[in-house]
Amino acid sequence: MSMMTGKEYRESLRKLKPEVYFMGEKITDVVEEPMFAPHINTAAMTYELAHDPLHQEVTTATSHLTGNKINRFTHIHQSIDDLVKKIRMMRVLGQKTGTCFQRCVGYDALNALYAITYDMDAKLGTEYHERFKKFLTYIQENDLMSAGAMTDARGDRSLRPHQQANPDLYLHISERTDKGIVVNGAKAHITGAINSHEIIALPTRALGEEDRDFAVALAVPVDEPGIKLVFARQTNDMRRLDGTLDTGNPKYGSIGGEALIIFKDVFVPWERVFMAGEYQFAAPLVELFAGHHRSNYGGCKVGAADVVAGSSHWLADAHGIANASHIIDKLTEIVAMAETCWACSLACAYEGHKTPSGAYNINPLLANVTKLNITRMVYEWMRVAQDIAGGKIITLPSEEDLKHPEMGDLIAGFFAGKANVDVHQILKMLRLVENMSVGAGLPEAMHGAGSPAAQKIMIARRGAFDKKRELAETITGIRRDEAFERIVGTTEEDYLRSQQEKIKAEEVRICRRIIK
Amino acid sequence: MESKPPTIQVRYCGGCNPEIDRSALVSRFVKIAEEGGFRVDVCDDSGADWLLLVNGCPRACLEEERPELATARRRVSVEGSHVGHQPVSENDLPGAVWKAFNALPALREGAVSNGRMVNPGDVESTFSGQVGDAP
């Protein structure tokens, strides 16, 4: 099959029959469910832009397995250029949707598994890599969307997985047979889960030998028997049912449409199992996946920041203050913060490297720095956007009132700006700012791809303080400074002694200079 | 006439953020290589029989940004604590580099032309499976 279009992707979901629950109901038609529609539209954009000549340079790639042209979201990075194009693609998609387009999580899971299965086989003599490549070829050839599922429920955080009273708090292997494994547990907060074709589950933390059964990586179709999806609520989500204005972004929604994935006695055949007990590779897999994923945020969130900056400028202009110095200053702040994060993500890619598998990885230190910046800067640029938009974003009347046959025009008139601007456009733009800056997008920027503490652990671990100490020791002379010795033609000690002797010899002249 | 020992030329990356002590690695490697009958040259840029690329970190700038070095077939590349993109502890790097040179078919077969200064970028079809190739 060739790459799907956005429309074909939507249609492809109709063939699946996932077990989905929302608001106490079992949802039988995912595609037609109005609460899910914006998320499906957003994911569809990842398909549609692969056919758009304006963006194909970043949204498509050539498979290193088949040589075929594929959607970049199914590609394994083969170069620094691939890493850079991924980040550029993320920004474009953020700009087109103003929200999370979901598909990067599975993309990062594919790349992490590709590299780690290779490492596992090299060290342990297992046969995961070839198995994974077959699965990857299937994903690429059918242009499937995978939900990357990492976070377990985790229960008592002070206990390791095998110590939990309920083992299902971490996804684990309950049974091994000659045909495959049976797993139980759950994965929480999983982006795009209800509208993916496949679920790729990975361990969520470093594991010890006693946690062997929790060291499991696998892929299952989203409608595999035993998979139950519980769609999450969001701030103001029911506004989607009230019309098109109050919800703010009726086409694309807000963040990714997360779900709890419950695995109840799910059978997974061996050809879809990519880790089963190799606990020593859980931590490297987590770190590799997290690094890839954290590096994304200066792409996707910056694309969304472009939308916020645009809406802020539009609103300032509509109210006649686009040229006010304080507005220009605030808009400049948004752009400067966003471009700083963009620079971070690009740096992750440009400083990336080849792994033993041949696939490329981003710079993990920079990826964690990128995400840590995002946990702060998204809040900051949304704060500025709220500042520019004004208190109206949380006090606007409802769409129903604005449509009231007697009151509608009267109410709308009080929200007018410049005479030549349609007040209903102003209201739309205000609601967009509300959608992006007040809702679920902020905590998503905080916790998506891991919380700040997780990033700081990785930054501290990769901070190379021993090397930095050596630099300070060399400058202070505790350690030999060979370059300096070549410059002065003698040892540092002799040079400094001779300098002091010179100063003493010139004491009278130098004292005169001080007195002057 | 006395024959010149075959030469391994060392090329360093810029060293902006090295994860390893590059000069310590090369100092230790020189001893091993000289015992093996090789000369190691860190200054001569005019060409050599063999090439050792010393990148301070896995970014491997010498390979990523210098195609003529990346495609040199008679070369071994260190990328931080990796040799040929395979992880090696820093302490074991000199030995791993020597092992990698010895794994090159031409070196193993004694195909070095003593005294001949060869451009490391030359591609010779007999040299395959060198360290540094992606699997």
PDB file of C-alpha atoms in Angstrom, chain A residues 3 5 14 67 89 111 123 134 139 208 226 277 291 302 451 457 475 496 507 514:
ATOM      1  CA  MET A   3       1.134   6.310   1.802  1.00  0.00           C
ATOM      2  CA  THR A   5      -3.950  10.516   2.610  1.00  0.00           C
ATOM      3  CA  ARG A  14     -13.508   2.419  10.385  1.00  0.00           C
ATOM      4  CA  GLY A  67      13.755   1.717  -0.634  1.00  0.00           C
ATOM      5  CA  MET A  89       8.160  18.437  10.223  1.00  0.00           C
ATOM      6  CA  ASN A 111      13.267   4.361  16.577  1.00  0.00           C
ATOM      7  CA  LYS A 123      24.943  -8.596  23.801  1.00  0.00           C
ATOM      8  CA  LYS A 134       9.702  -7.319   9.891  1.00  0.00           C
ATOM      9  CA  ILE A 139       4.145  -0.511   9.608  1.00  0.00           C
ATOM     10  CA  GLY A 208      16.143  -5.179  38.240  1.00  0.00           C
ATOM     11  CA  GLY A 226      -8.447  -7.781  25.890  1.00  0.00           C
ATOM     12  CA  GLY A 277      12.590 -10.413  30.412  1.00  0.00           C
ATOM     13  CA  GLY A 291      15.540  11.345  24.497  1.00  0.00           C
ATOM     14  CA  VAL A 302       7.074  26.041  18.722  1.00  0.00           C
ATOM     15  CA  SER A 451       8.212  15.685  34.206  1.00  0.00           C
ATOM     16  CA  ILE A 457      18.066  13.524  36.586  1.00  0.00           C
ATOM     17  CA  ILE A 475      43.115  27.299  34.242  1.00  0.00           C
ATOM     18  CA  LEU A 496      54.454  33.298  36.735  1.00  0.00           C
ATOM     19  CA  GLU A 507      58.130  48.417  41.203  1.00  0.00           C
ATOM     20  CA  ILE A 514      48.953  53.525  40.741  1.00  0.00           C
TER      21      ILE A 514
END
